[in-house]
């Protein structure tokens, strides 16, 4: 058959690409620098390193140091898309991604971008995963095999026919991973690809990487923290805040000898603090009605859909800090959205200070409850980092955008920026911050006015330990001032030193742990 | 540049492979935005239809063409209107328009022909307010001619038809011509579109 | 439904040809009788060919009545009379009513045939057949897939943005001005968010090889079976014959 012959040719071509390059370096960077605008300060500075085929390397660095920028340079997305300026030399399997043909890059290197939503383009999971191999003209049988393997590796077999808009945050991230895996490129780059995954998902990803490593694929894991997944790599490359390469060596050796540096960069957790004292102790004087009460809540999307939540009950008092954990797709985001009536809510199941939430308007609730979305971009309302923090105080004081704010508000905003390490970026657009900083900013902005309850949906995903520590300090301070916090997270260990009440959501049921 | 050369350069640019991926995604995004917009103004449309009949609904016809005009304004390549209105028609079809799939396709076909013709007259080089207003107004009549036949407006009498046509043309000029230029300029100013022709031309001139 | 005709199994192209034939016929006729017949036929097809439940069908028809009824009334009033006056005083003639009925029925037919098409067609199949059979450049045809994927995302984004605004605003807005401002700002935010996403999405697509070659392969196979050709031919012939007499 004619088509079959063409496919075979392509396949052979692909094989030769792989075998030719096997001898050389998989990746070589020579004094690479990058600036997003010709007149701005470089994000990356004189980065030089190379990778042998089959190496498994972690690139770590604090939030905003240019890791994602580097990853995008490797696939040629930068400078093609951004219009920035790249200096130095980049070779990926012998080609320069900046001016290589699309086909050559796509067959050589695959990148899971940091933001899952920006890389999903087709409506359904299976179509999305098949997208890459189809573009490369692989024969349908081969595509079917690769898609099945990728779906299996990402734990998505059962959701292959689902619409992407209906997946949970972690589900979308898995889809993004699977869609790149299906390309089966010799080099694979993962940019914070585990940030929204549950513990099992991470473990699974780690095992997958081990398997790919054994198959001889070159792996590059980009991360802001050296957790188990990151340290599974044999080699570690460390960048500092200014985008310089400061360490390059075996993970074990660096971990042994450079602990202080790694800790200072926020790549390792600080020493465990003793349990915070004062404030936050839950049983001071139980008031008549709890701040928030959920009783017997059952919820399903659509009449024929399975129940996401079943008979969920919870009580929350002022000044308490609750942590909510659960697997991807277990319904955490759903539950948090129900608490504000953002989804159609059965009456008589959630009470705010003794009143049924179904009868309270969102505006009314928003006066007292702050909410941080799982996707930070969704809640930015201004074009400037500082303004983002000032927005809520301004609205509360009924001031227009031009009016001056009271001194203490500005001062508080500056303090928060300082605390988050965002002072330098205070005039930047929130949308152009790095992934981790976006998340910190979105979380911090709700702490600007005195709310009674703050709900945060995975605020530490993709943040480094420094950022997580800063956020944790912000929360601790709020709790001491009497605010309650309900935090959804896959990383409860970040808050190990705090007084927290923990809940776990499993199979639709909520249990205290 | 001589006329011969201009002709050649236009011919070169008419190849569809000349569109970058970002441009195609942009067209798709605008078509999708139009789909959402249509959904949201459908009740308005119904209300107008009930209150003031076809003349009242005519006032918002311009909004239905906005996305294609905006795409042309941002991308400025021959064929933009054809592709954008084409995608828009399929999207509307699958969303289920009250007027049926064939009318969605027919309307899109009318719009794409007129838009390409108008912009071709200016060689895809002039993108001032006047040109956009002209194109916005010009999109209306041909589809109106067909719609009148399809939905049986023919028998209303000349004056009502003429009035409806005038209202639609004005709506086209304002809501698709002027508005697309304003929105396009605002987008360019916001710095989101560095790689699109609209942004490049304002940077250069 | 083993009635021998399962519209879901039919390829999108043949169905499209049939759809357009129906539309042509519906536009050709301007008396109620044949249009009523056509509508009945379509109803049967919707129920037993596409498997749409009666209740659902009723709902859809209810929706289109909102459009068809005003059209009917206005046409009936504004068409100059031929034939007897139905109501003394009001200039509504039997001819006008018959014409108005035909126009409204035409609208029903166009709408219902489209409903059947949408109900029984997967948009992705449509895209594949456009690129595969009609040989349109796949990069452009994929604009349709993307647009259809963006649709629910944009809608969701719009909802979430509006909620986020309200939450960040933190109090009930006073007066129409503040309300309008909130509405406008969230609209702008959704739109600029969408535009912002364009470049990222394009970059991610190219990284996955979009546009690598002038053609591509497809995991799903959409073929035009013999029944498809039969449907295409029959509907074309049927429509032309009907229009000739
Ligand atoms: N499109 C852009 N335009 C201008 N500046 C940008 C853009 N994207 C990122 N930056 C800036 O470049 C710097 C590096 O960003 P990058 O996203 O590479 O950081 P990162 O190391 O991946 O951080 P994180 O761990 O938080 O994801 C940041 O200071 C950020 O503000
Ligand atoms: N709009 C929707 N329509 C239908 N189903 C949905 C919708 N949103 C979410 N779901 C489904 O509900 C379940 C719970 O989703 P939810 O987003 O609450 O999960 P989650 O616990 O927050 O997960 P993650 O840790 O991945 O963010 C998932 O199976 C998801 O697919
Ligand atoms: Mg990053
Ligand atoms: Mg979630």
mmCIF file of C-alpha atoms in Angstrom, chain A residues 6 77 80-81 102-103 106-107 113 117-119 121-124 127-128 130-132 134-138 140 143-144 165 172 179 183 337 340 342 362-363 366-367 371 373 377-381 388 391-392 395 398 400 431 445, chain C residues 122 124 138 142 145-146 149-150 152-153 156-157 159-161 163-174 177-179 182 185 189 196-197 199-201 203-213 215-220:
data_model
loop_
_atom_site.group_PDB
_atom_site.id
_atom_site.type_symbol
_atom_site.label_atom_id
_atom_site.label_comp_id
_atom_site.label_asym_id
_atom_site.label_seq_id
_atom_site.Cartn_x
_atom_site.Cartn_y
_atom_site.Cartn_z
ATOM 1 C CA UNK A 6 5.376 6.338 3.111
ATOM 2 C CA UNK A 77 9.653 28.133 21.713
ATOM 3 C CA UNK A 80 10.478 32.165 18.368
ATOM 4 C CA UNK A 81 7.355 33.087 20.304
ATOM 5 C CA UNK A 102 9.484 21.975 13.448
ATOM 6 C CA UNK A 103 9.651 18.308 12.535
ATOM 7 C CA UNK A 106 9.481 17.729 17.721
ATOM 8 C CA UNK A 107 11.153 14.412 17.036
ATOM 9 C CA UNK A 113 5.287 23.178 29.830
ATOM 10 C CA UNK A 117 -3.798 24.922 30.423
ATOM 11 C CA UNK A 118 -1.674 26.694 27.855
ATOM 12 C CA UNK A 119 -0.729 23.482 26.100
ATOM 13 C CA UNK A 121 -5.647 22.453 22.396
ATOM 14 C CA UNK A 122 -8.152 19.752 21.600
ATOM 15 C CA UNK A 123 -11.328 18.989 23.434
ATOM 16 C CA UNK A 124 -10.768 15.426 24.489
ATOM 17 C CA UNK A 127 -7.302 13.442 20.866
ATOM 18 C CA UNK A 128 -4.901 15.584 22.811
ATOM 19 C CA UNK A 130 -2.652 11.588 19.819
ATOM 20 C CA UNK A 131 -2.013 15.116 18.570
ATOM 21 C CA UNK A 132 1.792 14.966 18.564
ATOM 22 C CA UNK A 134 -0.326 12.454 14.302
ATOM 23 C CA UNK A 135 1.552 15.610 13.419
ATOM 24 C CA UNK A 136 4.663 13.551 12.884
ATOM 25 C CA UNK A 137 2.813 11.355 10.380
ATOM 26 C CA UNK A 138 3.250 8.141 12.331
ATOM 27 C CA UNK A 140 -2.195 4.871 12.947
ATOM 28 C CA UNK A 143 -0.037 6.049 17.210
ATOM 29 C CA UNK A 144 -2.583 3.828 18.876
ATOM 30 C CA UNK A 165 -12.690 21.139 30.454
ATOM 31 C CA UNK A 172 -5.137 18.381 33.155
ATOM 32 C CA UNK A 179 0.575 14.275 25.358
ATOM 33 C CA UNK A 183 5.818 11.680 21.141
ATOM 34 C CA UNK A 337 -16.071 26.115 45.301
ATOM 35 C CA UNK A 340 -18.796 29.929 48.291
ATOM 36 C CA UNK A 342 -19.883 28.924 43.115
ATOM 37 C CA UNK A 362 -21.521 35.982 46.660
ATOM 38 C CA UNK A 363 -20.762 39.635 47.366
ATOM 39 C CA UNK A 366 -16.782 37.843 49.722
ATOM 40 C CA UNK A 367 -16.765 40.499 52.401
ATOM 41 C CA UNK A 371 -10.583 32.605 47.980
ATOM 42 C CA UNK A 373 -8.008 29.844 42.821
ATOM 43 C CA UNK A 377 -4.092 33.914 36.456
ATOM 44 C CA UNK A 378 -7.785 33.518 37.019
ATOM 45 C CA UNK A 379 -7.865 35.974 39.815
ATOM 46 C CA UNK A 380 -5.561 38.738 38.700
ATOM 47 C CA UNK A 381 -7.543 41.909 38.268
ATOM 48 C CA UNK A 388 -2.846 43.669 42.685
ATOM 49 C CA UNK A 391 -7.070 46.243 44.825
ATOM 50 C CA UNK A 392 -9.039 44.788 47.704
ATOM 51 C CA UNK A 395 -12.520 48.429 46.946
ATOM 52 C CA UNK A 398 -14.566 52.624 48.230
ATOM 53 C CA UNK A 400 -11.257 54.862 42.828
ATOM 54 C CA UNK A 431 0.945 37.832 34.133
ATOM 55 C CA UNK A 445 -3.451 39.382 47.644
ATOM 56 C CA UNK C 122 -18.653 14.225 16.297
ATOM 57 C CA UNK C 124 -13.584 15.921 15.386
ATOM 58 C CA UNK C 138 -4.887 20.482 7.840
ATOM 59 C CA UNK C 142 -7.475 22.325 12.788
ATOM 60 C CA UNK C 145 -10.884 21.777 16.392
ATOM 61 C CA UNK C 146 -9.132 24.404 18.406
ATOM 62 C CA UNK C 149 -12.001 23.124 22.251
ATOM 63 C CA UNK C 150 -11.696 26.765 23.269
ATOM 64 C CA UNK C 152 -16.131 25.408 26.740
ATOM 65 C CA UNK C 153 -12.859 26.748 28.130
ATOM 66 C CA UNK C 156 -15.766 28.403 31.922
ATOM 67 C CA UNK C 157 -13.163 31.148 32.033
ATOM 68 C CA UNK C 159 -17.820 32.269 34.573
ATOM 69 C CA UNK C 160 -14.744 31.999 36.778
ATOM 70 C CA UNK C 161 -13.560 35.500 35.935
ATOM 71 C CA UNK C 163 -16.784 35.067 40.169
ATOM 72 C CA UNK C 164 -13.189 36.091 40.808
ATOM 73 C CA UNK C 165 -14.076 39.736 40.268
ATOM 74 C CA UNK C 166 -16.894 39.529 42.738
ATOM 75 C CA UNK C 167 -14.699 37.774 45.260
ATOM 76 C CA UNK C 168 -11.840 40.214 44.917
ATOM 77 C CA UNK C 169 -14.199 43.174 44.961
ATOM 78 C CA UNK C 170 -15.187 42.040 48.406
ATOM 79 C CA UNK C 171 -18.463 43.913 48.852
ATOM 80 C CA UNK C 172 -21.725 44.522 47.083
ATOM 81 C CA UNK C 173 -21.261 47.071 44.295
ATOM 82 C CA UNK C 174 -23.147 50.309 44.704
ATOM 83 C CA UNK C 177 -21.876 52.316 37.502
ATOM 84 C CA UNK C 178 -19.936 49.958 39.710
ATOM 85 C CA UNK C 179 -21.908 47.024 38.430
ATOM 86 C CA UNK C 182 -17.293 45.012 37.146
ATOM 87 C CA UNK C 185 -13.635 44.557 33.529
ATOM 88 C CA UNK C 189 -10.031 40.145 31.466
ATOM 89 C CA UNK C 196 -2.559 36.014 25.948
ATOM 90 C CA UNK C 197 -3.057 32.297 25.658
ATOM 91 C CA UNK C 199 0.956 32.612 21.704
ATOM 92 C CA UNK C 200 1.588 30.093 24.454
ATOM 93 C CA UNK C 201 -0.749 27.627 22.836
ATOM 94 C CA UNK C 203 4.256 27.522 20.944
ATOM 95 C CA UNK C 204 3.123 24.346 22.657
ATOM 96 C CA UNK C 205 1.544 23.085 19.443
ATOM 97 C CA UNK C 206 4.669 23.649 17.407
ATOM 98 C CA UNK C 207 6.685 21.906 20.077
ATOM 99 C CA UNK C 208 4.445 18.912 19.442
ATOM 100 C CA UNK C 209 5.110 19.062 15.741
ATOM 101 C CA UNK C 210 2.064 20.965 14.492
ATOM 102 C CA UNK C 211 2.870 21.998 10.936
ATOM 103 C CA UNK C 212 5.873 19.706 10.653
ATOM 104 C CA UNK C 213 4.724 18.281 7.321
ATOM 105 C CA UNK C 215 0.002 16.378 5.782
ATOM 106 C CA UNK C 216 -0.477 14.290 8.862
ATOM 107 C CA UNK C 217 -1.985 10.974 9.861
ATOM 108 C CA UNK C 218 -5.034 10.403 12.028
ATOM 109 C CA UNK C 219 -5.723 8.061 14.841
ATOM 110 C CA UNK C 220 -9.398 8.071 14.102
#
